[in-house]
XYZ file of C-alpha atoms in Angstrom:
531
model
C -26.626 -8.765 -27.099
C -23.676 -8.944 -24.890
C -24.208 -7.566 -21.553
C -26.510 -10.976 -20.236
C -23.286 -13.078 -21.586
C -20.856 -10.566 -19.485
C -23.273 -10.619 -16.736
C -23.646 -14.265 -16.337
C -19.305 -14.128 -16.850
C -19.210 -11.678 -14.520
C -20.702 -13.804 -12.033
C -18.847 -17.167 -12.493
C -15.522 -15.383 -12.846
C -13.865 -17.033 -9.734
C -14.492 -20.613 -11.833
C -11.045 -21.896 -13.469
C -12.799 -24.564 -15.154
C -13.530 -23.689 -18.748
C -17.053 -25.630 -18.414
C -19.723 -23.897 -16.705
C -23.337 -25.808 -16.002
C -26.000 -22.845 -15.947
C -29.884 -23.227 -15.518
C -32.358 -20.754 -17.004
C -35.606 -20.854 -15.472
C -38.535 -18.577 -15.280
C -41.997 -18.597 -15.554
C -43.639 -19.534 -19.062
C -43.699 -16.776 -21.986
C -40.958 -14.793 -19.935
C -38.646 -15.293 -23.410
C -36.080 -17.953 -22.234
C -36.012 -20.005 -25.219
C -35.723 -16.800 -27.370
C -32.714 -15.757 -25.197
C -31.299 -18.885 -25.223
C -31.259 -19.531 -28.993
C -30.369 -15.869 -29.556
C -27.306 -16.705 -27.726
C -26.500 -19.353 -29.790
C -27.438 -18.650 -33.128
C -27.310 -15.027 -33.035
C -30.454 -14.576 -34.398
C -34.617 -14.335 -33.594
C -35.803 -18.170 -33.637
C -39.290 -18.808 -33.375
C -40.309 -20.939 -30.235
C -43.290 -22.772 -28.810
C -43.501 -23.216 -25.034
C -41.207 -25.282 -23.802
C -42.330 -28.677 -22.176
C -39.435 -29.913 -20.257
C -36.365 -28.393 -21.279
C -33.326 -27.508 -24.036
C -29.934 -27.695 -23.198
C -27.370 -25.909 -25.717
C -23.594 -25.148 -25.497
C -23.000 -21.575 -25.958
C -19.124 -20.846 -26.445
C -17.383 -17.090 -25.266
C -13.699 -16.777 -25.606
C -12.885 -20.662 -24.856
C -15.700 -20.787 -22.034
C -18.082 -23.004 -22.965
C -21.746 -22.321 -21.313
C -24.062 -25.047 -20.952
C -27.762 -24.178 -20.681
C -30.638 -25.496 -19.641
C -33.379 -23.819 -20.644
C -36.360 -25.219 -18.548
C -40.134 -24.808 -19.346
C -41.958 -22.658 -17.075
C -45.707 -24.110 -17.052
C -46.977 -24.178 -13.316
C -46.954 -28.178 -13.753
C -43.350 -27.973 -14.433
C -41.844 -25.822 -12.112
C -41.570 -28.841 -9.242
C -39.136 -30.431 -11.264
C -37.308 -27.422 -11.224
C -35.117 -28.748 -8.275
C -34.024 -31.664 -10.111
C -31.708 -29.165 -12.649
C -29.315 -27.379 -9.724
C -27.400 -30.396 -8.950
C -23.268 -29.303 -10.275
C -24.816 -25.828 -11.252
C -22.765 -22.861 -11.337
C -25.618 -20.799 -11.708
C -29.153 -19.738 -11.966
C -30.489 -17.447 -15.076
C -34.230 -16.143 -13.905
C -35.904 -14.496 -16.386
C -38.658 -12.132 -15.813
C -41.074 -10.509 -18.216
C -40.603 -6.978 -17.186
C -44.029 -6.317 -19.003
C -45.974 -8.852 -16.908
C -46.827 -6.872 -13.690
C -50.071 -9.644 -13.107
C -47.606 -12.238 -12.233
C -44.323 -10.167 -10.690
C -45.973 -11.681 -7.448
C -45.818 -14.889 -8.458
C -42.474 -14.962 -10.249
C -40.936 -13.387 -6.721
C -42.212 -16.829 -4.818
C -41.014 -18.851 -7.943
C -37.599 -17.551 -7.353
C -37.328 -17.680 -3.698
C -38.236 -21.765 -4.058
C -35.728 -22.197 -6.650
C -32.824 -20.445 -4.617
C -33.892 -22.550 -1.278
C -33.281 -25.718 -3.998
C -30.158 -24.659 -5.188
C -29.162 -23.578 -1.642
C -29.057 -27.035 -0.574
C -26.815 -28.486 -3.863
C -24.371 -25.707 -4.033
C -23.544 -21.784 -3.503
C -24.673 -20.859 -6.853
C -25.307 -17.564 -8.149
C -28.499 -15.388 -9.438
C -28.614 -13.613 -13.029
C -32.128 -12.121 -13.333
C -32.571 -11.000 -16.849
C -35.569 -8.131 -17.357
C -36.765 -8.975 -20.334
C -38.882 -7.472 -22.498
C -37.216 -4.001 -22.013
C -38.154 -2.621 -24.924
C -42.118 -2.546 -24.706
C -43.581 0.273 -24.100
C -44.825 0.465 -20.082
C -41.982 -2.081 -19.442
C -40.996 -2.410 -15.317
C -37.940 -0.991 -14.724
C -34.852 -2.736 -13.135
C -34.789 -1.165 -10.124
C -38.619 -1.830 -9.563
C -38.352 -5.475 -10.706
C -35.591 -5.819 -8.029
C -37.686 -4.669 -5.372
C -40.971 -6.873 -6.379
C -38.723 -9.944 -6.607
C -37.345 -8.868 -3.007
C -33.542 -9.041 -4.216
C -32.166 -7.114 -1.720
C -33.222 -9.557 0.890
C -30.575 -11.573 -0.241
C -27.946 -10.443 1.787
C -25.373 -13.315 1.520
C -26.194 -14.575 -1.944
C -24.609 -12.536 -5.253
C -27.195 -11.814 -7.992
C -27.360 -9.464 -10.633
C -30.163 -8.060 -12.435
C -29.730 -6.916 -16.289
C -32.450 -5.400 -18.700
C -32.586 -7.318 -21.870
C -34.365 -7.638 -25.171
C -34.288 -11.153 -26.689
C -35.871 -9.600 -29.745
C -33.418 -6.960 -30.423
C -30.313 -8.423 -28.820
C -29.818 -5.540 -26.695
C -28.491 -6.154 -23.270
C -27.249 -9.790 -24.365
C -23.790 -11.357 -24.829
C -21.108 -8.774 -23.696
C -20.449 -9.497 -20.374
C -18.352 -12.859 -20.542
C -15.424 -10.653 -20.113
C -16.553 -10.929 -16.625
C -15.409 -14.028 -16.324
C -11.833 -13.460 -17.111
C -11.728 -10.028 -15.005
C -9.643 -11.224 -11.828
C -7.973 -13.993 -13.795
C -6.651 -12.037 -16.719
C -5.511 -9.525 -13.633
C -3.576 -12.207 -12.523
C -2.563 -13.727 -15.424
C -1.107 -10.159 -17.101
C 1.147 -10.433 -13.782
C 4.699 -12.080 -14.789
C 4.502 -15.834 -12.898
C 7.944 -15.781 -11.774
C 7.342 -12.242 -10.137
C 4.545 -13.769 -7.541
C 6.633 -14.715 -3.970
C 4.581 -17.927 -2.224
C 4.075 -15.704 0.540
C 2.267 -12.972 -1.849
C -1.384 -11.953 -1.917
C -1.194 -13.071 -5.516
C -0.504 -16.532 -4.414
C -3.115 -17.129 -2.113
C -5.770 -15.892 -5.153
C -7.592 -19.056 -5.763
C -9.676 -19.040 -8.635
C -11.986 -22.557 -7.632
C -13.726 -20.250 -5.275
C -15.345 -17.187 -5.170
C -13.578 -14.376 -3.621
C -16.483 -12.409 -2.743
C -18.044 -15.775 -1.048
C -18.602 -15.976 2.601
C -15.675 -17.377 4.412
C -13.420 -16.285 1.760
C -9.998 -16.173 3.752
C -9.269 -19.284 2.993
C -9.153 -19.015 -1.062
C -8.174 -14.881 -1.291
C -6.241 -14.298 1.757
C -5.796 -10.143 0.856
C -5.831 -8.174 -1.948
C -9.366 -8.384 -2.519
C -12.337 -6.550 -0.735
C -15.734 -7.120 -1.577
C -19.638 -5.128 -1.223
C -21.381 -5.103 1.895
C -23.859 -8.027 0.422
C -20.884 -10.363 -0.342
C -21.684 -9.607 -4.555
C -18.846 -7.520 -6.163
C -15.696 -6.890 -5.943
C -14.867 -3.719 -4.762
C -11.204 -3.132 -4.041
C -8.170 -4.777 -5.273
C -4.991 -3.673 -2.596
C -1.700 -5.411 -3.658
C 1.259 -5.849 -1.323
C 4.482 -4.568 -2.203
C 5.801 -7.840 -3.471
C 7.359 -6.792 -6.787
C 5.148 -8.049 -8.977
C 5.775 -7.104 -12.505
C 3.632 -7.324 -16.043
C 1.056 -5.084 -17.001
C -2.745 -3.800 -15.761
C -5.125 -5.599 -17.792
C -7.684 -3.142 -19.109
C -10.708 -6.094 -18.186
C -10.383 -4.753 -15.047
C -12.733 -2.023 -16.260
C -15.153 -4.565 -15.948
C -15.036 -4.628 -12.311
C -17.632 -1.940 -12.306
C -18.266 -1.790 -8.488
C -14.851 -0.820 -8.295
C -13.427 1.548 -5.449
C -9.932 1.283 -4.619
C -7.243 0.152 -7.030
C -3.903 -0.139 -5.260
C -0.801 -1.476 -7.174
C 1.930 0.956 -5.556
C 5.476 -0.084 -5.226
C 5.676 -2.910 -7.610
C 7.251 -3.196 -10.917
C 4.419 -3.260 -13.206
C 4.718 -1.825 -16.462
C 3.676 -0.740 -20.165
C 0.890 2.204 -20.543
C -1.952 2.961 -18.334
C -5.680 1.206 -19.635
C -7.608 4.451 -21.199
C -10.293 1.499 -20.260
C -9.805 2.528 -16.309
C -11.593 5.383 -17.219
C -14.794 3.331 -17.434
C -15.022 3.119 -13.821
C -17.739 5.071 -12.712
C -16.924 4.152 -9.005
C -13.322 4.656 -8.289
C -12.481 6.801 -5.823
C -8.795 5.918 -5.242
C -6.117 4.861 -7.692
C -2.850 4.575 -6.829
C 0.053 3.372 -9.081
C 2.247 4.584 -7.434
C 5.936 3.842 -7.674
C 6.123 1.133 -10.391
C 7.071 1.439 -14.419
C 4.440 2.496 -16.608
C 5.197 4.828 -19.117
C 3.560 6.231 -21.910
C 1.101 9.150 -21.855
C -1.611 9.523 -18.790
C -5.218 8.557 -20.969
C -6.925 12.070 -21.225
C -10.314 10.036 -20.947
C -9.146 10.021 -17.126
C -11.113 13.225 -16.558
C -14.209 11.236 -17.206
C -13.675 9.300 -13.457
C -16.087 11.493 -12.055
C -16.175 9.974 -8.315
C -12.458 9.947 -8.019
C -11.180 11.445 -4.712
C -7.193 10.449 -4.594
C -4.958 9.448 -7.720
C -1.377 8.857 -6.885
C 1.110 8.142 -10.554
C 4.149 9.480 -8.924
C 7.307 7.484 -9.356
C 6.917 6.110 -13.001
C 7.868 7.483 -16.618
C 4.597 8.539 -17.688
C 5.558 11.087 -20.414
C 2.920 13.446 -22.935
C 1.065 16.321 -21.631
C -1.307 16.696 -18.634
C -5.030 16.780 -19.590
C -6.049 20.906 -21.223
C -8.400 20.905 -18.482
C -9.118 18.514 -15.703
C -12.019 20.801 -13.552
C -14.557 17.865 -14.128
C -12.866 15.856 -11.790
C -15.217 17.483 -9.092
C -14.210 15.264 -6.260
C -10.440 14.897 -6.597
C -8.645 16.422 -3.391
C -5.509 14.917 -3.593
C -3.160 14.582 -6.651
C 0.603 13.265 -7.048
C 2.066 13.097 -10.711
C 5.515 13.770 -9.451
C 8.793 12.072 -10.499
C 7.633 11.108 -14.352
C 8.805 12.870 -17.289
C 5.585 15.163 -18.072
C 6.166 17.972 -20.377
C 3.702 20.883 -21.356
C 2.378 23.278 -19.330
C -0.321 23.146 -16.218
C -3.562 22.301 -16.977
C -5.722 25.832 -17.776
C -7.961 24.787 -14.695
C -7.264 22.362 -12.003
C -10.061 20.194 -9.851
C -11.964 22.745 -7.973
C -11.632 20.797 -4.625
C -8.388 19.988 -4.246
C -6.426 19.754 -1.209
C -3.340 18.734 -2.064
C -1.232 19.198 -5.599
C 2.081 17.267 -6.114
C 3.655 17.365 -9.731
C 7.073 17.889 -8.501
C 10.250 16.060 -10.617
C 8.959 16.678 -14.410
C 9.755 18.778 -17.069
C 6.373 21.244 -16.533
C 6.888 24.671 -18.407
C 4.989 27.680 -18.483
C 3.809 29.956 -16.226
C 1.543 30.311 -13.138
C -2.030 31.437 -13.852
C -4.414 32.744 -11.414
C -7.012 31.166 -13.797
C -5.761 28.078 -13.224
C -5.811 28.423 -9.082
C -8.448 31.108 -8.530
C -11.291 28.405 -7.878
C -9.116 26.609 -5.410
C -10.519 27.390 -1.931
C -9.204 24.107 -0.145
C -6.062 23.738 -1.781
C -3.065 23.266 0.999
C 0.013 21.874 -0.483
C 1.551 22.902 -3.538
C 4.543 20.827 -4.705
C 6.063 21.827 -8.166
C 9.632 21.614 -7.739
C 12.236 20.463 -9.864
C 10.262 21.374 -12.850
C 10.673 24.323 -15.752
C 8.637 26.889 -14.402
C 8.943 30.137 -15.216
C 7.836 33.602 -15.046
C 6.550 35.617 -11.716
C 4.868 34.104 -8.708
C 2.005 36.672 -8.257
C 0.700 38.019 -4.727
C -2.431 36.172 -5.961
C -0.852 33.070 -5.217
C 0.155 33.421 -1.906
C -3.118 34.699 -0.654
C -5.317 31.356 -1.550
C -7.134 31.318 1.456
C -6.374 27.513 2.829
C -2.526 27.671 1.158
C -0.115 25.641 4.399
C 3.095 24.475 2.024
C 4.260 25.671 -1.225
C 7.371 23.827 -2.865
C 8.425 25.687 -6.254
C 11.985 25.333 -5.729
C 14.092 24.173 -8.744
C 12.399 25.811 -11.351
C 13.175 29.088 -13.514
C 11.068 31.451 -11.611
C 12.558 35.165 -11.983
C 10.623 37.514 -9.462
C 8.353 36.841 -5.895
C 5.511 38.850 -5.071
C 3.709 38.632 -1.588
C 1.263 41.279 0.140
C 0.870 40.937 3.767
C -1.573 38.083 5.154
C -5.234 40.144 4.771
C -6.466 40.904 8.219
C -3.171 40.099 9.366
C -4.464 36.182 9.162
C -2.620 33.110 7.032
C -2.584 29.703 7.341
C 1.232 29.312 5.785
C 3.937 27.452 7.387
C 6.226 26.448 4.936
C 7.082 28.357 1.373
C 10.702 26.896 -0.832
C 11.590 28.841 -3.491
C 15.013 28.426 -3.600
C 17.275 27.431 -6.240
C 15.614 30.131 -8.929
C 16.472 32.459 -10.741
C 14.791 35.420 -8.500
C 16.117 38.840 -8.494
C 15.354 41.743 -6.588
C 15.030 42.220 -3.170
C 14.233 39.465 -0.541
C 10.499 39.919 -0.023
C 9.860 41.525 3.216
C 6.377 40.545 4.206
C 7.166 37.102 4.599
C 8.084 38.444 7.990
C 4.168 39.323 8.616
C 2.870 35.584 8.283
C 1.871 34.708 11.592
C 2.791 30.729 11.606
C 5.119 30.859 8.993
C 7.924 28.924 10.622
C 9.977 27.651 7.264
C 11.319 29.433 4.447
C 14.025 29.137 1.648
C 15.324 31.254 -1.085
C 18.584 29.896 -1.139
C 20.365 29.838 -4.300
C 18.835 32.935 -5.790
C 19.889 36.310 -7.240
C 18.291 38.277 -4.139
C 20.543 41.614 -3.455
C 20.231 44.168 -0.621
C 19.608 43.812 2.828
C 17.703 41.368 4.558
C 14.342 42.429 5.956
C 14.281 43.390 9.634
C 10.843 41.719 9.685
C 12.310 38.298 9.315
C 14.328 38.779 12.450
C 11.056 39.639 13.931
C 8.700 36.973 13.558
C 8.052 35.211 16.482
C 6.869 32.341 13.846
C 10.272 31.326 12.147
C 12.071 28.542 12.731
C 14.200 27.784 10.065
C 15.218 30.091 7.648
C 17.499 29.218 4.453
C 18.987 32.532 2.671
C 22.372 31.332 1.433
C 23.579 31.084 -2.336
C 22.525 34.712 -2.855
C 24.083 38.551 -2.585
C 22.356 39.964 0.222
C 24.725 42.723 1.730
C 24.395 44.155 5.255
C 24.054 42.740 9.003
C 21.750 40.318 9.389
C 18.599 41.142 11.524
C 19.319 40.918 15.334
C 16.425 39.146 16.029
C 18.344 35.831 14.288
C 20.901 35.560 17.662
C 18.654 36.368 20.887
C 16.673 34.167 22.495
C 15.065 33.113 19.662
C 16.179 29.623 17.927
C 16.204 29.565 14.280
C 18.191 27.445 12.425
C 19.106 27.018 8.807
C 22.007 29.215 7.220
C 22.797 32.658 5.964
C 26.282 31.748 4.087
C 27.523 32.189 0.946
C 26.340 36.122 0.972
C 28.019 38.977 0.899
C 26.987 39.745 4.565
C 29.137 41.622 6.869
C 29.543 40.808 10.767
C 27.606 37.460 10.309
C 28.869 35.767 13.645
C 30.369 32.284 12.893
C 29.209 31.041 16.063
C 25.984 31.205 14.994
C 24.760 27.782 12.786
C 23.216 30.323 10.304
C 26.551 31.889 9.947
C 28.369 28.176 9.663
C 28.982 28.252 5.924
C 31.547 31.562 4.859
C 30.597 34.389 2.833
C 31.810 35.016 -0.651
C 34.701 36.378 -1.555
C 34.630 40.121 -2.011
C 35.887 39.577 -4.803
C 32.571 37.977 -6.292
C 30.521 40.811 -4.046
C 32.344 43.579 -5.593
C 31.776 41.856 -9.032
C 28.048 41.537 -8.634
C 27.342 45.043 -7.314
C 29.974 46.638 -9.476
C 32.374 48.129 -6.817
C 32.001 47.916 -2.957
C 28.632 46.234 -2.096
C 26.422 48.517 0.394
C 25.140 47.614 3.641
């Protein structure tokens, strides 16, 4: 029976009093006097028709609920008005089985909301009823017969219900607490005066229309002025911890905290949140293990963890997270290997700055066709990057530099197209010779493997691409002149030193940085290095 309790909490929880004056009308048999002793007692009372009214205190977590439960006989209804004065709130309850008098129940309403209209802002809870009878009206239809959604300004709710079986009642007083216990988990001393914290004031409504005045920013609300959609800090350095009632916020969108100082684990409960579509926690302290339930957040489009010390294991598989495009994990201390498959529809991957092992499998990329940006670096990768990789067909910027990747393989772009500008794998462990057909990108302007164990010559075709701009070979044992192409007209910067090159002009900024000693060359190549 808990969700009419959350709802009606859900509702009222701007209110920092602890006393909260509801008023639970409807027309007569609609089950209010059931619901209302079922909330107290926790059990099925019988009832007779109510002439006049009850009034009981219901308690939830130190909130204590006072109802009155008015009778709904046509005769009565006038005196309806007399109940709204100090109300915080209206319970209607309909019987969703009672099509004959939906009509009449919708005008019944309407009267009672002009009433309370003129006492007070107060809010609408309509409770379907009934909801387990067969041939029962269904939420959505009972909304649209009672005309809520020509309500524009005022924030009702609608929740099916069974006073009989106690389904639908009593779990949504943590509604109440939701924003509070946000603000609450948030260390006092950590809130500046000139914060977005300190202009939350809890004795209004932050969702109410002008609401400047109580929630300056930090909050954004639904286009009807009803739920809370958004909650945006400011950098302020807040510190504390995420509350995991803010699952309850189930209109949730956007959940910025970035660049704070908050701390402890993540909420598994976040995961509840069938809405979000950006979170960001970026840049703060939480630690502990990323909740694998977070592959359940089907409408996310952007989640940003970077900058923490989230530790544990990505997720086996995270391919259910259909509408993720962008994705930063970098700078925690994740272990384990990628996931086995990624979100299909990604755009951009950053997990740079962790301790990520294993290999690269095609598996795990091949049903990327947006993906752009790869960032890895600074990780424990190992292995071969396959020609696979390079050929993803919307690939712009890989960064796997700073891993323990031994050998590069790249075909030439097919049909001579490739949307690549930027590739770093330098500081490997990559032997061999310096792949050639990077030269035959076409926009390819930036590339590094510096700090490898590359040998032999380096390729003519990187002297000849009209696309290169900077260019970062150094730290390796390439022998030989370097490609003409590097000093003419063209201007590509970056550096060549610390080879074992041979007429490398030191007027040239590629050429800034000396060779090795032949010493080292002869050492490496076991006698006089070739050109």
């Amino acid at each position: 029976m808990g969700k009419i309790m959350s709802r009606l909490g859900k509702r009222f929880f701007f209110l920092q009093k602890r006393e909260l004056r509801i008023v639970m009308v409807g027309l007569d048999s609609s089950g209010k006097t059931t619901i209302l002793y079922k909330l107290k007692l926790g059990q099925n009372v019988q009832t007779v028709p109510t002439i006049g009214f009850n009034v009981e205190r219901v308690e939830y977590k130190n909130v204590n609920f006072t109802v009155w439960d008015v009778g709904g006989q046509s005769q009565i209804r006038a005196l309806w008005k007399h109940y709204f004065h100090n109300t915080h709130g209206v319970v209607f309850v309909v019987d969703s089985n009672d099509r004959q008098r939906i009509s009449e129940a919708r005008s019944e309403l309407h009267n009672i909301l002009s009433y309370c209209e003129v006492v007070g802002n107060c809010v609408l809870l309509v409770i379907a009823n009934k909801q387990d009878v067969d041939g029962a009206m269904s939420i959505d239809e009972i909304a649209h017969k009672l005309a809520l959604h020509s309500l524009p300004h005022r924030r009702w709710y609608i929740q099916s219900a069974s006073a009989i079986s106690g389904q639908g009642l009593y779990q949504g007083l943590d509604w109440l607490l939701t924003l509070k216990s946000f603000k609450s988990s948030i260390k006092p001393s950590s809130i500046p005066p000139w914060s977005c914290l300190a202009s939350w004031n809890f004795s209004a409504d932050p969702c109410s229309l002008p609401r400047r005045t109580a929630f300056i920013c930090g909050v954004a609300c639904s286009g009807d002025s009803t739920r809370v959609t958004q909650i945006t800090l400011d950098p302020a350095g807040y510190s504390g911890s995420l509350t995991p009632l803010i699952s309850h916020l189930t209109l949730l969108t956007t959940l910025d905290v970035a660049d704070n100082s908050f701390s402890g684990q993540i909420p598994p409960s976040l995961s509840s949140l069938p809405h979000l579509q950006s979170l960001t926690l970026r840049s703060n302290s939480f630690s502990g293990p990323i909740p694998p339930s977070i592959i359940n957040l089907k409408s996310l489009q952007s989640l940003d963890l970077s900058h923490n010390s989230l530790s544990g294991s990505l997720p086996n598989s995270m391919d259910s997270l259909s509408s993720l495009t962008r994705i930063d994990l970098s700078f925690n201390r994740l272990t384990g290997s990628l996931p086995k498959l990624l979100p299909p529809n990604l755009i951009e991957l950053a997990m740079k700055g962790n301790s990520l092992s294993g290999f690269l499998y095609r598996s795990t990329f091949e049903k990327m066709k947006q993906l752009e940006v790869v960032e890895l670096s600074e990780n424990a990768l190992a292995g071969k990057i396959e020609a696979w990789f390079f050929s993803m067909p919307a690939l712009q910027q890989v960064d796997l530099a700073n891993n323990s990747f031994a050998g590069v393989e790249i075909g030439k772009p097919v049909g001579g197209e490739s949307n690549l500008v930027a590739v770093n794998l330098g500081f490997n462990k990559i032997r061999g010779l310096a792949p050639a057909n990077f030269g035959a990108y076409p926009v390819l302007s930036f590339l590094s493997l510096r700090y490898n164990q590359l040998r032999g010559a380096i390729p003519l075709d990187y002297g000849q691409s009209k696309s290169m701009k900077r260019l970062f070979l150094d730290g390796n044992f390439l022998v030989g002149k370097p490609p003409a192409g590097f000093f003419g007209g063209a201007s590509v910067s970056g550096s060549l030193g610390d080879n074992c090159l041979q007429s490398c002009p030191r007027s040239s900024e590629l050429c800034a940085t000396a060779q090795k000693p032949s010493s080292v060359c002869k050492q490496a190549y076991r006698g006089k290095p070739r050109s």
